[in-house]
Coordinates of C-alpha atoms and ligand atoms in Angstrom, one line a residue:
M1 CA 63.5 131.5 157.2
R2 CA 64.9 134.8 156.2
P3 CA 66.6 137.0 158.8
I4 CA 64.5 139.8 160.4
S5 CA 65.3 143.4 159.9
L6 CA 63.7 146.1 162.1
T7 CA 63.5 149.8 161.1
G8 CA 62.5 152.4 163.6
I9 CA 61.2 155.7 162.3
K10 CA 61.0 158.7 164.6
P11 CA 58.1 161.0 163.6
T12 CA 59.9 164.3 163.7
G13 CA 59.5 166.9 160.9
T14 CA 59.0 166.6 157.2
P15 CA 61.3 164.2 155.4
H16 CA 63.4 165.6 152.5
L17 CA 65.2 164.1 149.5
G18 CA 68.3 163.5 151.6
N19 CA 66.2 161.3 154.0
Y20 CA 64.6 159.6 151.0
L21 CA 67.8 158.6 149.3
G22 CA 69.9 158.1 152.4
A23 CA 67.5 156.2 154.6
I24 CA 64.0 155.6 153.3
R25 CA 64.8 154.0 150.0
P26 CA 67.5 151.7 151.3
A27 CA 65.2 150.7 154.2
L28 CA 62.4 149.8 151.8
D29 CA 64.8 147.8 149.7
L30 CA 65.3 145.4 152.6
V31 CA 62.1 143.5 151.7
K32 CA 64.2 141.8 149.0
N33 CA 66.4 139.9 151.6
Y34 CA 64.7 140.2 154.9
E35 CA 61.5 139.6 156.8
T36 CA 60.8 143.3 157.5
V37 CA 59.5 145.1 160.5
Y38 CA 58.9 148.9 160.3
F39 CA 57.5 150.9 163.1
I40 CA 56.8 154.5 164.1
A41 CA 58.8 155.3 167.2
D42 CA 56.2 157.9 168.5
Y43 CA 57.1 157.5 172.2
H44 CA 60.7 158.1 171.4
A45 CA 59.7 161.4 169.8
L46 CA 57.9 162.3 173.0
T47 CA 61.3 163.3 174.6
T48 CA 61.1 166.4 172.4
I49 CA 57.7 166.7 170.8
Q50 CA 55.3 167.6 173.6
D51 CA 52.3 168.9 171.8
G52 CA 49.5 166.6 170.9
N53 CA 48.5 168.1 167.6
T54 CA 52.1 168.2 166.4
M55 CA 52.7 164.6 167.4
R56 CA 49.5 163.4 165.7
D57 CA 50.3 165.3 162.6
N58 CA 53.9 164.0 162.5
I59 CA 52.7 160.4 162.9
Y60 CA 50.3 160.7 160.0
K61 CA 52.9 162.5 157.9
V62 CA 55.5 159.8 158.4
A63 CA 53.1 156.9 157.9
A64 CA 51.8 158.5 154.7
T65 CA 55.3 159.1 153.5
W66 CA 56.5 155.5 153.9
L67 CA 53.3 154.0 152.6
A68 CA 53.3 156.3 149.6
L69 CA 56.9 155.4 148.8
G70 CA 56.1 151.7 148.7
L71 CA 56.0 150.2 152.2
N72 CA 53.6 147.3 151.9
P73 CA 51.8 146.6 155.2
E74 CA 50.9 143.1 154.0
E75 CA 54.5 142.1 153.3
G76 CA 56.0 142.7 156.7
L77 CA 54.9 144.4 159.9
F78 CA 54.1 148.1 160.1
Y79 CA 52.8 149.5 163.4
K80 CA 53.3 152.3 165.8
Q81 CA 55.2 151.7 168.9
S82 CA 52.6 153.2 171.3
D83 CA 50.1 150.5 170.1
I84 CA 52.3 147.7 171.6
P85 CA 52.0 147.9 175.4
E86 CA 54.4 144.9 175.7
I87 CA 57.2 147.1 174.5
F88 CA 57.0 149.3 177.6
E89 CA 56.8 146.3 179.9
L90 CA 59.9 144.9 178.3
S91 CA 61.7 148.2 178.4
W92 CA 61.3 148.3 182.2
A93 CA 62.5 144.8 182.6
L94 CA 65.5 145.4 180.4
S95 CA 66.3 148.7 182.3
C96 CA 66.9 146.5 185.3
F97 CA 69.7 144.8 183.5
T98 CA 71.3 147.9 182.2
P99 CA 74.2 149.6 184.0
K100 CA 73.5 153.2 184.6
G101 CA 77.0 154.0 183.3
F102 CA 75.9 153.0 179.8
M103 CA 73.2 155.6 179.8
N104 CA 75.6 158.2 181.0
R105 CA 77.7 157.5 177.9
A106 CA 74.8 157.4 175.4
H107 CA 75.5 160.0 172.6
A108 CA 72.1 161.7 172.6
Y109 CA 72.3 162.2 176.3
K110 CA 75.9 163.4 176.3
D111 CA 75.1 165.9 173.5
S112 CA 72.3 167.2 175.4
V113 CA 74.4 167.5 178.6
A114 CA 77.1 169.4 176.6
K115 CA 74.6 171.8 175.0
N116 CA 73.0 172.6 178.4
E117 CA 76.4 173.1 180.0
A118 CA 77.5 175.4 177.2
K119 CA 74.4 177.5 177.9
G120 CA 75.0 177.4 181.7
E121 CA 71.6 175.6 182.2
D122 CA 70.7 173.3 185.0
L123 CA 71.0 169.7 183.7
D124 CA 68.8 168.2 186.4
S125 CA 65.8 170.1 185.4
N126 CA 66.4 170.5 181.7
I127 CA 67.1 166.9 180.7
N128 CA 64.1 164.6 181.0
M129 CA 64.3 161.0 182.1
G130 CA 62.9 159.9 178.8
L131 CA 66.0 161.3 177.0
F132 CA 68.2 159.6 179.6
S133 CA 66.5 156.1 179.3
Y134 CA 65.8 156.5 175.6
P135 CA 68.2 153.6 174.8
C136 CA 66.3 151.2 177.1
L137 CA 63.1 151.8 175.1
M138 CA 65.0 151.2 171.9
D139 CA 66.4 147.9 173.4
A140 CA 62.8 146.7 173.9
D141 CA 61.8 147.8 170.3
I142 CA 64.6 145.7 168.9
L143 CA 64.6 142.7 171.2
M144 CA 60.8 142.2 171.2
F145 CA 60.7 141.2 167.5
N146 CA 63.8 139.0 167.4
A147 CA 65.5 141.4 165.0
N148 CA 68.7 140.1 163.4
V149 CA 69.6 143.3 161.9
V150 CA 68.8 146.9 162.6
P151 CA 69.5 149.3 159.7
V152 CA 70.7 152.6 161.2
G153 CA 72.9 155.6 160.5
K154 CA 76.2 155.9 162.3
D155 CA 74.6 158.0 165.0
Q156 CA 72.4 155.1 166.1
K157 CA 75.1 152.4 166.2
Q158 CA 75.8 152.8 169.8
H159 CA 72.1 152.2 170.7
V160 CA 72.2 148.9 168.8
E161 CA 75.4 148.0 170.7
F162 CA 73.4 148.5 174.0
A163 CA 70.7 146.2 172.7
R164 CA 73.3 143.5 171.9
D165 CA 74.8 143.9 175.4
V166 CA 71.6 143.7 177.3
A167 CA 70.4 140.7 175.2
M168 CA 73.6 138.9 176.1
R169 CA 73.3 139.7 179.8
F170 CA 69.7 138.6 179.9
N171 CA 70.4 135.4 178.0
K172 CA 73.4 134.5 180.3
K173 CA 71.1 134.6 183.3
F174 CA 67.9 133.1 181.8
G175 CA 68.9 131.1 178.7
E176 CA 68.7 131.9 175.0
I177 CA 65.5 133.9 175.0
L178 CA 66.4 137.1 173.2
T179 CA 68.0 137.4 169.7
V180 CA 71.2 139.3 169.7
P181 CA 70.9 141.9 167.0
E182 CA 73.5 143.5 164.7
S183 CA 73.5 147.0 163.3
L184 CA 73.4 147.3 159.5
I185 CA 75.1 150.6 158.9
Q186 CA 73.7 152.6 156.1
E187 CA 76.8 154.0 154.6
E188 CA 76.3 157.4 153.1
T189 CA 77.8 156.6 149.7
D190 CA 76.7 159.8 148.1
V191 CA 76.4 162.9 150.0
I192 CA 73.0 164.3 148.9
P193 CA 73.7 167.9 148.1
G194 CA 71.2 170.6 149.3
L195 CA 70.2 173.8 147.6
D196 CA 73.6 175.4 148.4
G197 CA 75.7 172.4 147.6
R198 CA 76.3 171.5 151.2
K199 CA 74.9 168.2 152.6
M200 CA 71.1 168.4 152.5
S201 CA 70.1 169.0 156.1
K202 CA 67.4 170.8 158.0
S203 CA 70.0 172.5 160.1
Y204 CA 71.4 174.2 156.9
D205 CA 67.9 175.1 155.7
N206 CA 68.8 173.8 152.2
T207 CA 66.4 170.9 151.9
I208 CA 63.9 169.9 149.2
E209 CA 60.9 168.1 150.7
I210 CA 59.9 164.8 149.1
F211 CA 56.3 165.7 148.2
L212 CA 56.2 169.3 147.0
D213 CA 53.5 170.3 144.6
P214 CA 54.9 171.2 141.1
K215 CA 54.8 174.9 141.8
S216 CA 56.6 174.8 145.1
L217 CA 59.1 172.3 143.6
K218 CA 59.9 174.6 140.8
K219 CA 60.5 177.4 143.3
K220 CA 62.8 175.3 145.3
I221 CA 64.8 174.1 142.3
G222 CA 65.0 177.7 141.3
K223 CA 67.0 178.3 144.5
I224 CA 69.7 175.8 143.7
V225 CA 72.9 177.7 143.6
T226 CA 74.7 177.8 140.2
N227 CA 77.5 180.0 138.8
A228 CA 77.3 183.0 136.5
Q229 CA 78.2 181.2 133.2
S230 CA 76.2 182.2 130.2
I231 CA 73.9 179.9 128.2
E232 CA 76.4 179.5 125.4
E233 CA 79.3 178.4 127.5
P234 CA 80.2 174.7 127.9
K235 CA 79.7 173.6 131.5
D236 CA 81.2 171.1 133.8
P237 CA 78.4 168.8 135.0
E238 CA 80.5 167.5 137.9
A239 CA 80.8 171.0 139.4
C240 CA 77.1 171.6 139.3
N241 CA 74.6 171.2 142.2
V242 CA 71.7 170.7 139.8
F243 CA 73.5 167.9 138.0
A244 CA 74.5 166.3 141.3
L245 CA 70.8 165.9 142.3
Y246 CA 69.8 164.9 138.7
K247 CA 72.4 162.1 138.8
L248 CA 70.9 160.5 141.9
F249 CA 67.5 160.0 140.3
A250 CA 68.6 159.4 136.6
S251 CA 69.4 156.2 134.8
P252 CA 73.0 156.0 133.7
E253 CA 71.8 156.8 130.1
Q254 CA 69.9 159.9 131.2
A255 CA 72.8 161.1 133.3
A256 CA 75.3 160.6 130.4
S257 CA 73.0 162.4 128.0
L258 CA 72.5 165.5 130.2
A259 CA 76.2 165.6 130.9
S260 CA 77.1 165.8 127.2
R261 CA 74.5 168.6 126.8
Y262 CA 76.3 170.5 129.6
R263 CA 79.7 170.0 127.9
A264 CA 78.4 171.0 124.5
G265 CA 77.3 174.5 125.6
G266 CA 74.0 176.1 124.8
L267 CA 72.3 174.6 127.9
G268 CA 71.4 177.3 130.4
W269 CA 70.8 176.8 134.1
G270 CA 67.1 177.2 133.6
H271 CA 67.1 174.4 131.1
A272 CA 69.1 172.1 133.5
K273 CA 66.7 173.0 136.3
A274 CA 63.7 172.1 134.1
E275 CA 65.3 168.7 133.3
L276 CA 65.7 168.1 137.1
Q277 CA 62.1 169.1 137.7
A278 CA 60.8 166.7 135.0
L279 CA 62.9 163.9 136.4
L280 CA 61.8 164.4 140.0
E281 CA 58.2 164.6 138.8
E282 CA 58.6 161.3 137.0
A283 CA 60.3 159.7 140.0
L284 CA 58.0 161.0 142.8
G285 CA 54.8 162.3 141.2
P286 CA 52.8 159.1 141.6
A287 CA 54.0 158.7 145.2
R288 CA 52.9 162.3 145.8
E289 CA 49.4 161.4 144.7
R290 CA 49.3 158.6 147.1
Y291 CA 50.8 160.7 149.9
F292 CA 48.2 163.5 149.6
H293 CA 45.4 160.9 149.3
L294 CA 46.5 159.4 152.6
R295 CA 47.0 162.7 154.3
S296 CA 43.4 163.6 153.6
H297 CA 42.1 160.1 154.5
T298 CA 43.7 159.5 157.8
E299 CA 41.1 156.9 158.6
E300 CA 42.9 154.7 156.0
I301 CA 46.1 155.1 158.0
D302 CA 44.3 154.4 161.2
K303 CA 43.1 151.1 159.7
I304 CA 46.6 150.1 158.4
L305 CA 48.2 150.9 161.8
A306 CA 45.5 149.0 163.7
Y307 CA 46.0 146.0 161.4
G308 CA 49.7 146.2 161.9
A309 CA 49.4 146.4 165.7
E310 CA 47.2 143.4 165.8
K311 CA 49.7 141.3 163.8
A312 CA 52.6 142.7 165.8
R313 CA 51.0 141.9 169.2
V314 CA 50.8 138.2 168.4
K315 CA 54.6 138.3 168.4
S316 CA 55.1 140.7 171.3
K317 CA 52.8 138.7 173.5
E318 CA 54.8 135.6 172.7
T319 CA 58.2 137.3 173.6
M320 CA 56.8 138.8 176.7
A321 CA 55.4 135.5 177.9
L322 CA 58.8 134.0 177.7
V323 CA 60.4 136.9 179.4
R324 CA 57.8 137.0 182.2
Q325 CA 58.2 133.2 182.7
A326 CA 62.0 133.6 182.9
L327 CA 61.8 136.5 185.4
G328 CA 59.3 134.6 187.5
V329 CA 56.6 137.2 187.3
F330 CA 54.4 134.5 185.9
Ligands
LIG1 N1 66.4 156.3 167.8 C1 66.0 156.2 166.4 C2 66.2 157.5 165.7 O1 66.5 158.5 166.3 C3 64.6 155.7 166.2 C4 64.4 154.4 166.8 C5 63.6 154.1 167.9 C6 64.9 153.1 166.3 N2 63.6 152.8 168.1 C7 64.4 152.1 167.2 C8 65.7 152.8 165.3 C9 64.7 150.8 167.1 C10 66.0 151.4 165.1 C11 65.5 150.5 166.0 O2 66.1 157.6 164.5

């Protein structure tokens, strides 16, 4: 049996190329070596997204994105968290084995405390209990499906540590029931540059969304910051934001060929940008078709998620039966 990987996807906002290269693509590649579990952490998003239409739209958006980019719902599990009631039952049970001090030290909570304090706001009314106990829900997500590894960015490592800790506490009392998971840190090998050359991030407003129609994509690429060199001048590809993005999608041969055109002179920024657009179109055009198809056929997404939930609940009922038995709640 191959080890199990479990990827949680919080449905907040529209994913951009930085998310794609840094998180989505590596997570989809896990199918090569793992039994994969992917799920949409909608109830985690509820700590901040408290509008029904926005939530629903975000869930469809994120489901369509991952499906369009190659998530195969037949291969592993793909469901949404809110469809698995056992997760919430387990979350409560695990919270009874979690020292409150751990939650006081959780990064997301601490950040929120710091922000509120800086603004002179009242913590007790501004921070909801969902944010405080967020890690307990994540413990249940992870431990329910016997995950061996949890691919996460550095910011989520602490949460996986909590899940390890609570699994060990539980097992010490009740026997080897829960699988102790490990985090699989997704190292950011390449910083994905945004329009202004800084790391691509929503907070810098320098993102390129994954599925832009050709016209909007052209407009975005037009905004990539370049210098004032003339067309004739030879250029340094390594000092260019356009080339930095190009390289991330190109084959080594394509990258080498464009680099030599930069150095030879006679290649203007407009030409370089057209090369980037053509490459992105080639890499993501077919996925965009699938994405927009799914976005306008949400009933197909409903079906896929219902199918995934049904498969996932076979497993979650099994885990929960063992846990209930151990706890003596029959
Ligand atoms: N907290 C994660 C995030 O902010 C999302 C998430 C929820 C998750 N449950 C998970 C990730 C379980 C991995 C495993 O992105």
